[in-house]
Short mmCIF file of C-alpha atoms in Angstrom, two decimals:
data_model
loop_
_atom_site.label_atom_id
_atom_site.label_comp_id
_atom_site.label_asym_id
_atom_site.label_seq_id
_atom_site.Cartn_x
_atom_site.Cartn_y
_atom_site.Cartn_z
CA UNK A 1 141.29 91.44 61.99
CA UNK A 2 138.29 91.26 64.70
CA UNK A 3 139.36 91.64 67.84
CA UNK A 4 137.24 90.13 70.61
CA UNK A 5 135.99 93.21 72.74
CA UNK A 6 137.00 93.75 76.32
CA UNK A 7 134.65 92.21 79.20
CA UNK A 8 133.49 95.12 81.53
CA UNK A 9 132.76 95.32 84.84
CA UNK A 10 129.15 94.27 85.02
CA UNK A 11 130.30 91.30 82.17
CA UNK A 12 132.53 89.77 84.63
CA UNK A 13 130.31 90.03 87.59
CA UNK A 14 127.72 87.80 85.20
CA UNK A 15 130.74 85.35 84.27
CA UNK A 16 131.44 85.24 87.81
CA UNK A 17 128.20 84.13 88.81
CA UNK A 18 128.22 81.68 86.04
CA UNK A 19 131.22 80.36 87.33
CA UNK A 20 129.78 80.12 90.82
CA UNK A 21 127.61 77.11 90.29
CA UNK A 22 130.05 74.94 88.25
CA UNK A 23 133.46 75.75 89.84
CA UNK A 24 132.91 77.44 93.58
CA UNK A 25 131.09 74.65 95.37
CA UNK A 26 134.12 72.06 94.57
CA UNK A 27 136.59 74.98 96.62
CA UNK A 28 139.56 77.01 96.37
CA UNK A 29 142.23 74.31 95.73
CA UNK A 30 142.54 72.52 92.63
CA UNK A 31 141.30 69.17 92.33
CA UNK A 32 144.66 67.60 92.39
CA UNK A 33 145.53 68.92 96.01
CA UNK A 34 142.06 68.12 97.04
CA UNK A 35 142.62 64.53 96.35
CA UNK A 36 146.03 64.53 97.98
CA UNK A 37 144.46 65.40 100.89
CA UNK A 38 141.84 63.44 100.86
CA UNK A 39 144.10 60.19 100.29
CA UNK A 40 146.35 60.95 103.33
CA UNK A 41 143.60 61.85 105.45
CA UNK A 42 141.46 58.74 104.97
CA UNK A 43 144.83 56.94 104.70
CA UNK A 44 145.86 57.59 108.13
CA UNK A 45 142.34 57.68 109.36
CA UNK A 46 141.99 53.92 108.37
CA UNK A 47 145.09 52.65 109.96
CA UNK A 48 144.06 55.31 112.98
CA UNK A 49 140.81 53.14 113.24
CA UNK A 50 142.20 49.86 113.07
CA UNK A 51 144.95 50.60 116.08
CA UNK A 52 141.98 51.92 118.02
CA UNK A 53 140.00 48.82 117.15
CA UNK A 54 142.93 46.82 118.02
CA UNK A 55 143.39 48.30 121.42
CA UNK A 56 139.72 48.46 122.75
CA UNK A 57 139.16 44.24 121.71
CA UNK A 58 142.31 44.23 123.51
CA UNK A 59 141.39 45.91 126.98
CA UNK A 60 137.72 47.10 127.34
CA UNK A 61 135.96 44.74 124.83
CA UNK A 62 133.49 45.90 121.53
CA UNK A 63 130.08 46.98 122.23
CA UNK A 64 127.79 46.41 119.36
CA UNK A 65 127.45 49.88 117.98
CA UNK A 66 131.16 50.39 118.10
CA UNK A 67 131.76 47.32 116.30
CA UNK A 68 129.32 48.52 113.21
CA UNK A 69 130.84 52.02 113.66
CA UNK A 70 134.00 50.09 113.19
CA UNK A 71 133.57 48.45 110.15
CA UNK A 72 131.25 51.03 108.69
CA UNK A 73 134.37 54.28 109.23
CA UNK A 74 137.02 51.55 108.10
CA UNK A 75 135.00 50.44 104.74
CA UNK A 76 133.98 54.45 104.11
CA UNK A 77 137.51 55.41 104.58
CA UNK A 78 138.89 53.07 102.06
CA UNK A 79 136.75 53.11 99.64
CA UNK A 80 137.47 57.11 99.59
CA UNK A 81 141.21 56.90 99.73
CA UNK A 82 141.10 54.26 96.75
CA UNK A 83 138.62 57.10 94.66
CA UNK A 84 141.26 59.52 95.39
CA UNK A 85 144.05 57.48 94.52
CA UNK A 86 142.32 57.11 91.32
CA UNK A 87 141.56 60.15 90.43
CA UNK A 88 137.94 59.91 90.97
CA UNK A 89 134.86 62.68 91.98
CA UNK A 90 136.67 64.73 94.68
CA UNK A 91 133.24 65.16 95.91
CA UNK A 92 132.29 62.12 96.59
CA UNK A 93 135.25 60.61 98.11
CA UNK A 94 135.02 64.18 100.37
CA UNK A 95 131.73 63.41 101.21
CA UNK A 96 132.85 59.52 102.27
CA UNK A 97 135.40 61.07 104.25
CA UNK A 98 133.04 63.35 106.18
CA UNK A 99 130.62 60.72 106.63
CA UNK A 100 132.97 58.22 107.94
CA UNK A 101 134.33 60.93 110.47
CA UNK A 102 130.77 61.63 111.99
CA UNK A 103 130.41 57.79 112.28
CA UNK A 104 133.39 57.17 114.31
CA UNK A 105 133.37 60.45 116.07
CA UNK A 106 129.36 59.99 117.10
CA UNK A 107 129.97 56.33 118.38
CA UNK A 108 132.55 57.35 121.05
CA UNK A 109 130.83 60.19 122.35
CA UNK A 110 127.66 58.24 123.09
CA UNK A 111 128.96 55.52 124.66
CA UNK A 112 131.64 58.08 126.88
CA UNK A 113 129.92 61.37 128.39
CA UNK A 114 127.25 62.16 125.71
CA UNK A 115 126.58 65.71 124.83
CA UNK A 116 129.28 66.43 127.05
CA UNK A 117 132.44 64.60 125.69
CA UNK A 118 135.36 65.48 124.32
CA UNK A 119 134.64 64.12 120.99
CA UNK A 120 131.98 66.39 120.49
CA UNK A 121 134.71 69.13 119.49
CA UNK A 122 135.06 67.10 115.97
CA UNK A 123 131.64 68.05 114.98
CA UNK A 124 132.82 71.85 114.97
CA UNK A 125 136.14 71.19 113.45
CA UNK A 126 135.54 68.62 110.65
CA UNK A 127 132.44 71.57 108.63
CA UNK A 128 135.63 74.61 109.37
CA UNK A 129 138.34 71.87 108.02
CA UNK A 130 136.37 70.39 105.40
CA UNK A 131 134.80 73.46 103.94
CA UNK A 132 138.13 75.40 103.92
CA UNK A 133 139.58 72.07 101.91
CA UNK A 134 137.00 70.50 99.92
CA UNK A 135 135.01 73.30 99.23
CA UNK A 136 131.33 74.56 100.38
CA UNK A 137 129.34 70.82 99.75
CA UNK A 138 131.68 69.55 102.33
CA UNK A 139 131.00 72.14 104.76
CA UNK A 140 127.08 72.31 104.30
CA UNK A 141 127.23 68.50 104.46
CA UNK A 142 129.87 68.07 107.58
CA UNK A 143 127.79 71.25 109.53
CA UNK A 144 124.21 68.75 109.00
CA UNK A 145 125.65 65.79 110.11
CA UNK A 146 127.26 67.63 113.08
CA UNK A 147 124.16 69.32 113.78
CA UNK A 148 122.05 65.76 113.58
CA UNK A 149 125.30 63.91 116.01
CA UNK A 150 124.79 66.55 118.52
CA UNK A 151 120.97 66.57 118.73
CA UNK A 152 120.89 63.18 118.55
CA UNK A 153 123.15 62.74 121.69
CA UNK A 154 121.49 65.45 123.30
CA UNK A 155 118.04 63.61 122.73
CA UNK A 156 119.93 60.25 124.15
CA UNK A 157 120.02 62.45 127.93
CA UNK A 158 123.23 64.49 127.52
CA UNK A 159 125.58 61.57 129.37
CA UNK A 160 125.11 58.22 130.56
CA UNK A 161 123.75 57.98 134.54
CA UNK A 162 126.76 56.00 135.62
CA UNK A 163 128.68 58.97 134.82
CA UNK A 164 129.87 60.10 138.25
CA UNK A 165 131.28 63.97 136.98
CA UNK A 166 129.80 66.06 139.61
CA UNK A 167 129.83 69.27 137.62
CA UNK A 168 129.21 67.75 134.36
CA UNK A 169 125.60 66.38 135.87
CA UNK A 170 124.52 69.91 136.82
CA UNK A 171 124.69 71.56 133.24
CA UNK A 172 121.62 72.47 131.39
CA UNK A 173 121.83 69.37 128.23
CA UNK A 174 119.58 71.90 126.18
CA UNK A 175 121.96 74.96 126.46
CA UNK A 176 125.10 72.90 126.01
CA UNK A 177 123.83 71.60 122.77
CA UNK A 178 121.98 74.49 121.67
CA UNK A 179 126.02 76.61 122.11
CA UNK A 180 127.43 73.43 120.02
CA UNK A 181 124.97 73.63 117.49
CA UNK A 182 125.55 77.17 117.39
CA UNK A 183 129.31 76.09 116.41
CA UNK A 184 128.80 73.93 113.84
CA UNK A 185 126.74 76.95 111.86
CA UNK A 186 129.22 78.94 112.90
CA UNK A 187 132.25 76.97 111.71
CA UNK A 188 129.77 75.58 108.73
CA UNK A 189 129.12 79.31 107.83
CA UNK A 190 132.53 81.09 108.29
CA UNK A 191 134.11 78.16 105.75
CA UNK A 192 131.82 78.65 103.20
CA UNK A 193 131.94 82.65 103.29
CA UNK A 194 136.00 82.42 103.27
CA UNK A 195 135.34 79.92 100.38
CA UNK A 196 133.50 81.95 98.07
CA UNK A 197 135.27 84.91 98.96
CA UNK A 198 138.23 83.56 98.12
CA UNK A 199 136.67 82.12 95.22
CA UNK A 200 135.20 85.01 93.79
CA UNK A 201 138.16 86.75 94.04
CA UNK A 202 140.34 84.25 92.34
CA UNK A 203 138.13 84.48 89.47
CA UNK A 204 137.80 88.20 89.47
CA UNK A 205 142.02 88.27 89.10
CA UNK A 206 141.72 85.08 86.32
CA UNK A 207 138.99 87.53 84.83
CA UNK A 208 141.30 90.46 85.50
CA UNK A 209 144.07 88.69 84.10
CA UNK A 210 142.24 87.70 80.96
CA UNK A 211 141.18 91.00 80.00
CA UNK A 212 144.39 92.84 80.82
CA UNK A 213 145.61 89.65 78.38
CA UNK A 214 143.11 90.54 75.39
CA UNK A 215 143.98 94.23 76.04
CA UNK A 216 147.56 93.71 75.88
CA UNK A 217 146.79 91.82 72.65
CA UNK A 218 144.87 94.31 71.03
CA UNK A 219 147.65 96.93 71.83
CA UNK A 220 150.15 94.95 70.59
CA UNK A 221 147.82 94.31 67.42
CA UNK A 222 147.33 98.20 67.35
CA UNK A 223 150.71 98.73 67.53
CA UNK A 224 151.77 96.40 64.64
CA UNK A 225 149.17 97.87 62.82
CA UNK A 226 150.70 101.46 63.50
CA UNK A 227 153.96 100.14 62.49
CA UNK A 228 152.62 98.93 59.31
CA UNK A 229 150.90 102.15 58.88
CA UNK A 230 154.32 104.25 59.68
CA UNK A 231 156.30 102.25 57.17
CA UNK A 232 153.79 102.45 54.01
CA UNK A 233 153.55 106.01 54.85
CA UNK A 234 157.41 106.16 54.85
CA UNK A 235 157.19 104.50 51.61
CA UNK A 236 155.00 106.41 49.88
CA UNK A 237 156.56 109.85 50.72
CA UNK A 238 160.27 108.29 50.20
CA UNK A 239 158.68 107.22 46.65
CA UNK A 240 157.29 110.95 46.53
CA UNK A 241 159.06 112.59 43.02
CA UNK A 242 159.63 116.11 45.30
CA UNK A 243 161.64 116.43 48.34
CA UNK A 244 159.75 116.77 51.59
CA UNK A 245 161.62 118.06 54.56
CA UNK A 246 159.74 118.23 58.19
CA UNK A 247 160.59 121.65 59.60
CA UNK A 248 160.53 122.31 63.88
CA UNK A 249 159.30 126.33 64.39
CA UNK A 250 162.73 127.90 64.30
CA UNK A 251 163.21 126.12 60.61
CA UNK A 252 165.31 123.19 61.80
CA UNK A 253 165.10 120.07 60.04
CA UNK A 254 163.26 116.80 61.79
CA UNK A 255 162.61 114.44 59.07
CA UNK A 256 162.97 114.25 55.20
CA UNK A 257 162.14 111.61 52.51
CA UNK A 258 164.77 109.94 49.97
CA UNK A 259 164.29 112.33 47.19
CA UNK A 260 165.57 115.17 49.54
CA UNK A 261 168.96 113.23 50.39
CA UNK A 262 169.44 112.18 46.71
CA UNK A 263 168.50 115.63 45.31
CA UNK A 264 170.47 117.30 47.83
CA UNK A 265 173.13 114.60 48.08
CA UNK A 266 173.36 114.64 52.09
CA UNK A 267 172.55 111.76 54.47
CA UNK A 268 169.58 112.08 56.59
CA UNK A 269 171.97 112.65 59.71
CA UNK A 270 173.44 115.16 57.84
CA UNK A 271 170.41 117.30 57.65
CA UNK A 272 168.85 116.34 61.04
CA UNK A 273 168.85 119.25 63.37
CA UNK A 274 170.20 122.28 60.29
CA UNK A 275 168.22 124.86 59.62
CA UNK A 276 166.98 124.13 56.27
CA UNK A 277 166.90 127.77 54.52
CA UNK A 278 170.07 128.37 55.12
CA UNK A 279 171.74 124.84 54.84
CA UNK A 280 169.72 123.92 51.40
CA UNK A 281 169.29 127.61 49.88
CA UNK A 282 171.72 130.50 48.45
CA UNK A 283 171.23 133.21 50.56
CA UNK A 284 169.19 135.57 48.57
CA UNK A 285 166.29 132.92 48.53
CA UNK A 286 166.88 132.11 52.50
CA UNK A 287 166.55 134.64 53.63
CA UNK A 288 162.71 135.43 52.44
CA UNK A 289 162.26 132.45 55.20
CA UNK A 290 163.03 135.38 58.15
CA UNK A 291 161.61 138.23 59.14
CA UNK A 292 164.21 140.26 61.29
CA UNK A 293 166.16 137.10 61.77
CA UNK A 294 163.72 134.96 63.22
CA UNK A 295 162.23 131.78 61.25
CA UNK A 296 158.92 133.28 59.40
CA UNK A 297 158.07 131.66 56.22
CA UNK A 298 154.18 132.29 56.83
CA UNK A 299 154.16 134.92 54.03
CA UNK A 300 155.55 132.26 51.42
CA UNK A 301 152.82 129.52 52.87
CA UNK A 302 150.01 127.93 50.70
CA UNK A 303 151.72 128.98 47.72
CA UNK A 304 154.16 128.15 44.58
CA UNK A 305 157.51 130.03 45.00
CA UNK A 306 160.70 129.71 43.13
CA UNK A 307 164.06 129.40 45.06
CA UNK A 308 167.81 128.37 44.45
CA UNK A 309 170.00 125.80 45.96
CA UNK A 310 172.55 123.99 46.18
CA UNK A 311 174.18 120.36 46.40
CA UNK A 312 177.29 118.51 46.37
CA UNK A 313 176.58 116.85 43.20
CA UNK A 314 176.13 120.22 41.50
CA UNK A 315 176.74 123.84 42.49
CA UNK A 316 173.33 124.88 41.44
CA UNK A 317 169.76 123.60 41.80
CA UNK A 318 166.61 125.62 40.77
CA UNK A 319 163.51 124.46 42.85
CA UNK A 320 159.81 125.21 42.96
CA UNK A 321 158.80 125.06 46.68
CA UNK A 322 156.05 124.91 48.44
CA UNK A 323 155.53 125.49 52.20
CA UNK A 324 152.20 124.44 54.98
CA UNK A 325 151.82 125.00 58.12
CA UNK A 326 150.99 121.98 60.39
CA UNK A 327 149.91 121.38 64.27
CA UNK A 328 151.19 118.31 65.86
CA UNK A 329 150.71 117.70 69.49
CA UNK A 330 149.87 121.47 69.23
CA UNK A 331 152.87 122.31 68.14
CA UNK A 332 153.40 124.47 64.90
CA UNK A 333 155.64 122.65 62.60
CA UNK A 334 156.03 122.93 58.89
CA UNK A 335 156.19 120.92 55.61
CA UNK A 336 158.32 121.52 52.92
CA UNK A 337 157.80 120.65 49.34
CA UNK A 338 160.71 121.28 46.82
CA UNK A 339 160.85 120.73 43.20
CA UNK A 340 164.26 120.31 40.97
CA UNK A 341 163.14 122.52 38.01
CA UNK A 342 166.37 122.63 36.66
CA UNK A 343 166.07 121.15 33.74
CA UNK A 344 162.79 122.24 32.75
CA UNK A 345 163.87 125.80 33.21
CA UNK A 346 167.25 125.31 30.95
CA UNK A 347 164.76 123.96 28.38
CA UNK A 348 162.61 127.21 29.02
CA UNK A 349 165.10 129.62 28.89
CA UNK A 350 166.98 127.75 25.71
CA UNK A 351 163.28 128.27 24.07
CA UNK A 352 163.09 131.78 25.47
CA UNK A 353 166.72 132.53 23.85
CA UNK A 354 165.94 130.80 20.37
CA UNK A 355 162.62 132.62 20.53
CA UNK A 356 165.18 136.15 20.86
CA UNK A 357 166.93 134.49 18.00
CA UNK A 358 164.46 134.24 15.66
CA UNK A 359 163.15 137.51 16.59
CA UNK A 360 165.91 139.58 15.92
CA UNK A 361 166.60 137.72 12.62
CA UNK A 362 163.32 138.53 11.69
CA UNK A 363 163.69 142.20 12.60
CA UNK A 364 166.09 142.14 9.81
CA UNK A 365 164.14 140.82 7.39
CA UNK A 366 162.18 144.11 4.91
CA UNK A 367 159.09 142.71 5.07
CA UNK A 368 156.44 142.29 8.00
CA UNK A 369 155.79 138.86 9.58
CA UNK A 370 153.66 138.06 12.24
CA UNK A 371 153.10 134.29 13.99
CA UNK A 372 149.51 134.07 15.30
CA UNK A 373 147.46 131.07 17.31
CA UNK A 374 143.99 130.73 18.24
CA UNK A 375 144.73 131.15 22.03
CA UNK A 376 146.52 134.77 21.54
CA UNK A 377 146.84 137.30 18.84
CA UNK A 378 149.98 137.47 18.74
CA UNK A 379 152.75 134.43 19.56
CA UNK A 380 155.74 136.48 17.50
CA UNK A 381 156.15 140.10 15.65
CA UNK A 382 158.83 141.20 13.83
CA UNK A 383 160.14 144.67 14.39
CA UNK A 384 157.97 145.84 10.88
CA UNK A 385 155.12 144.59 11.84
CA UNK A 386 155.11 146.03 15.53
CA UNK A 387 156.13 149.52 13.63
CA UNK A 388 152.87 149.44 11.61
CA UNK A 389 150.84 148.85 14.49
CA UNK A 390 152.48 151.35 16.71
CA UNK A 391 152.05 153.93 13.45
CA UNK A 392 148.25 153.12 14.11
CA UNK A 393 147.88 151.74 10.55
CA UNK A 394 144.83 149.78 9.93
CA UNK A 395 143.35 147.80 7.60
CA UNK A 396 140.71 149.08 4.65
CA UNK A 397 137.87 146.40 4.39
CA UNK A 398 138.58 144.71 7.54
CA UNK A 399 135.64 142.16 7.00
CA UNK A 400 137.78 140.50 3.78
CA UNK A 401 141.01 140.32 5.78
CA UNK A 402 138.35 138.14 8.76
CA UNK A 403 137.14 135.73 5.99
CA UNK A 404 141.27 135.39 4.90
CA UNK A 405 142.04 134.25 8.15
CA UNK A 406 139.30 132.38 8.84
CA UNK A 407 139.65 130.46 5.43
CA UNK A 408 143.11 129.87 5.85
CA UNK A 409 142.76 128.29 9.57
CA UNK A 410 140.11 125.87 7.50
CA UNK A 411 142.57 125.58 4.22
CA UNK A 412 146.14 125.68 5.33
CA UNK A 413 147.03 128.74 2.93
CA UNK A 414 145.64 132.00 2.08
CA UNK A 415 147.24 134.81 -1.11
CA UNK A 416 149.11 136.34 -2.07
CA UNK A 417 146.58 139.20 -2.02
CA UNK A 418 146.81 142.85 -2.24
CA UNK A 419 146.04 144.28 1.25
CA UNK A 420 145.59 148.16 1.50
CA UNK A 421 146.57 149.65 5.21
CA UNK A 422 146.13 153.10 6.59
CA UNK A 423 146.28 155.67 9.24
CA UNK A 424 145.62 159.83 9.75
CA UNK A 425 148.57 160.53 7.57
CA UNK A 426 149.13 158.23 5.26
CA UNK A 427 148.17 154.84 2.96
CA UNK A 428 150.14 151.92 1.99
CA UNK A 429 149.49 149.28 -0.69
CA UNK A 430 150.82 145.61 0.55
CA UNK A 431 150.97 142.07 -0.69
CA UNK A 432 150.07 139.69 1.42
CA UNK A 433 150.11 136.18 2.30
CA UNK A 434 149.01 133.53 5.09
CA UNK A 435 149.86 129.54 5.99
CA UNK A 436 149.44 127.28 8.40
CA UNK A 437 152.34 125.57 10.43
CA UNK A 438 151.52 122.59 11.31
CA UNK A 439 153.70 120.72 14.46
CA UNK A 440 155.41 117.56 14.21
CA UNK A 441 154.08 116.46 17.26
CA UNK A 442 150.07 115.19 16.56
CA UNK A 443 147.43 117.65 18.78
CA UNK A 444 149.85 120.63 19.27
CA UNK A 445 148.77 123.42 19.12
CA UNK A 446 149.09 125.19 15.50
CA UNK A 447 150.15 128.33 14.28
CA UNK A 448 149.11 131.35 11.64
CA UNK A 449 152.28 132.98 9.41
CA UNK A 450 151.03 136.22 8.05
CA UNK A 451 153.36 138.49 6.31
CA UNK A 452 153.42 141.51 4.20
CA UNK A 453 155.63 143.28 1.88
CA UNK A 454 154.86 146.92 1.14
CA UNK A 455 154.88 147.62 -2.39
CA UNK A 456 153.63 151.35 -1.81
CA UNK A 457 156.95 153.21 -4.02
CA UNK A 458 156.84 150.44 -6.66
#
């Protein structure tokens, strides 16, 4: 399986910046909230204008600017409540909204005190409000049209000259709109830094979140995969023909495979924790594992070694074991190999024993027999045969007796022959004879019979 790498550091810095164009100038709330917003606001903003309509026909009368501002805020603020209610741009009902604002806002103030009136406060609020809601565009756009509105009325002579505000006619009209046009930057600027702040730090924890994500899934697959590995390896050592037993360093036992419960007939919570020399062995054979009582068995290591044990489904158990050192986590721990040669040896000593047999039969027997194979001389003598040698007798013509053996290897059957032997005392006349046994089994190994019967006294 290919697992998708990791993004670094300088990776999500580029996504981020990728992200920046498409996602952070539409602003920190999601577009469903946005439009929410931007329905209620234009909502009540519509019915807001129409009251205030209502009331100034009623009482002061409708200049002609305020009449278009009117109609134009009233038309701009439905038409961007209906494109929120249906889940239109959130932009451009935002920038509707905005627009509409400035109208209505700008109106008032030039027909009341200018530069100077209340209203003007909107034009700092509406970039700080907008930008903070509908995202950087609305901010940038809100902070122009502010900035236009203000020097506009400041171009118009600050506040109408029937304006009879004693204090408000001695301000400087240049320095009053030059500190509100500082505002709107100001509020412009501060909601689009807190914006893409914000912004970029949402994505940098969606980023964050992602990769911690990925990372969790390629643990998890890394783990699965180490499971996996664990149990085939479990497998193949429970499938293992020898017992394998996991030592600690004092000799205690931490883990062992199938064949070491069934050949031993205990549980694996039965071993777990026993020191295995002493709990599997007789005590002879344990106790080559210590060296003045402590757990040692570095002199038996890297090597073939025949022990005894035991088992509850038989008394006796003769192993072949072998023993490594191994570091885990720098710890010195130790494997344990063991072999049931039980069988193998019965059949080796029954062999051994009919070998015994047949040699003291043949010690009984007056003439001397030999069994011979290519690999050694000598397979079996009789107790004749070993007596000439020992006597130092040897044979006369030793190049004919070659050529006999030789021939009968290539014929199957040699004599009988007359074979002179001697030593420093004495020589013997013999008549000899040589075959071949062939095995029953095809491609074993086969074997020379060569006996002699001494016919020296007759």
């Amino acid at each position: 399986m290919v697992s998708k790498a990791p993004s670094t550091n300088i990776d999500a810095e580029m996504d981020i910046d990728h992200l920046q164009d498409a996602e952070l100038l539409s602003g920190i709330f999601p577009p469903a909230f946005q439009r929410r917003c931007i329905y209620f606001i234009s909502s009540f903003a519509f019915i807001a204008l129409l009251l205030g309509f209502a009331y100034s026909s009623a009482n002061t009368g409708i200049k002609l600017w305020e009449g278009i501002a009117f109609l134009f805020g009233a038309i701009l603020f439905f038409v961007s409540a209906l494109i929120a209610r249906s889940g239109g741009s959130v932009q451009v009902a935002a920038s509707l909204l905005v627009t509409a604002a400035m109208a209505v806002t700008l109106v008032p103030a030039y027909y009341g005190s200018g530069i100077f009136s209340a209203f003007c406060i909107w034009f700092l609020l509406l970039p700080m409000m907008g930008g903070l809601l509908l995202g950087p565009r609305i901010a940038l756009l809100a902070g122009v049209l502010g900035v236009i509105s203000l020097a506009g009325l400041a171009y118009e002579g600050g506040y109408p000259p029937s304006s009879t505000a004693p204090l408000a006619a001695q301000q400087d009209v240049l320095m009053h709109t030059f500190n509100l046009i500082l505002g709107v930057v100001f509020c412009s600027g501060i909601a689009i830094l807190i914006v893409t702040l914000m912004h970029r730090s949402s994505l940098k924890l969606i980023l964050s979140r992602d990769i911690a994500i990925e990372k969790t899934k390629e643990l998890s697959s890394a783990l699965q995969a180490l499971e996996s590995a664990k149990k085939t390896t479990i497998a193949v050592i429970d499938s293992s023909f020898d017992a394998i037993a996991l030592l600690d360093n004092e000799g205690r036992i931490q883990e062992w495979n199938l064949r070491a419960s069934k050949m031993f007939g205990l549980s694996h919570e039965e071993a777990m924790n026993e020191p295995m020399p002493r709990f599997l062995l007789n005590e002879q054979h344990a106790e080559r594992f210590y060296a003045e009582g402590v757990f040692d068995p570095a002199p038996l290591s890297d090597e073939l070694i025949e022990l005894t044990g035991h088992s509850k489904a038989k008394d006796r158990i003769d192993l072949e074991g072998f023993i490594t050192a191994l570091k885990i986590d720098q710890i010195e721990q130790w494997v344990v190999f063991l072999r049931d040669v039980t069988l193998s040896k019965s059949i080796a000593d029954a062999i051994d024993n009919q070998r015994i047999v047949g040699s003291s039969v043949l010690d009984g027997l007056p003439i001397s027999v030999s069994l011979e194979s290519r690999i050694q001389d000598y397979v079996l003598q009789n107790e004749a045969y070993r007596t000439l040698e020992d006597q130092g007798f040897t044979e006369l013509g030793f190049g004919t007796e070659t050529e006999r053996r030789e021939s009968t290897w290539e014929e199957g059957a040699s004599g009988p022959w007359d074979l002179v032997l001697s030593n420093e005392e004495e020589t013997r006349t013999f008549i000899g004879a040589m075959r071949i046994i062939e095995p029953d089994i095809p491609d074993q190994e086969r074997y020379l019979l060569r006996y002699l019967v001494d016919v020296t006294e007759l």
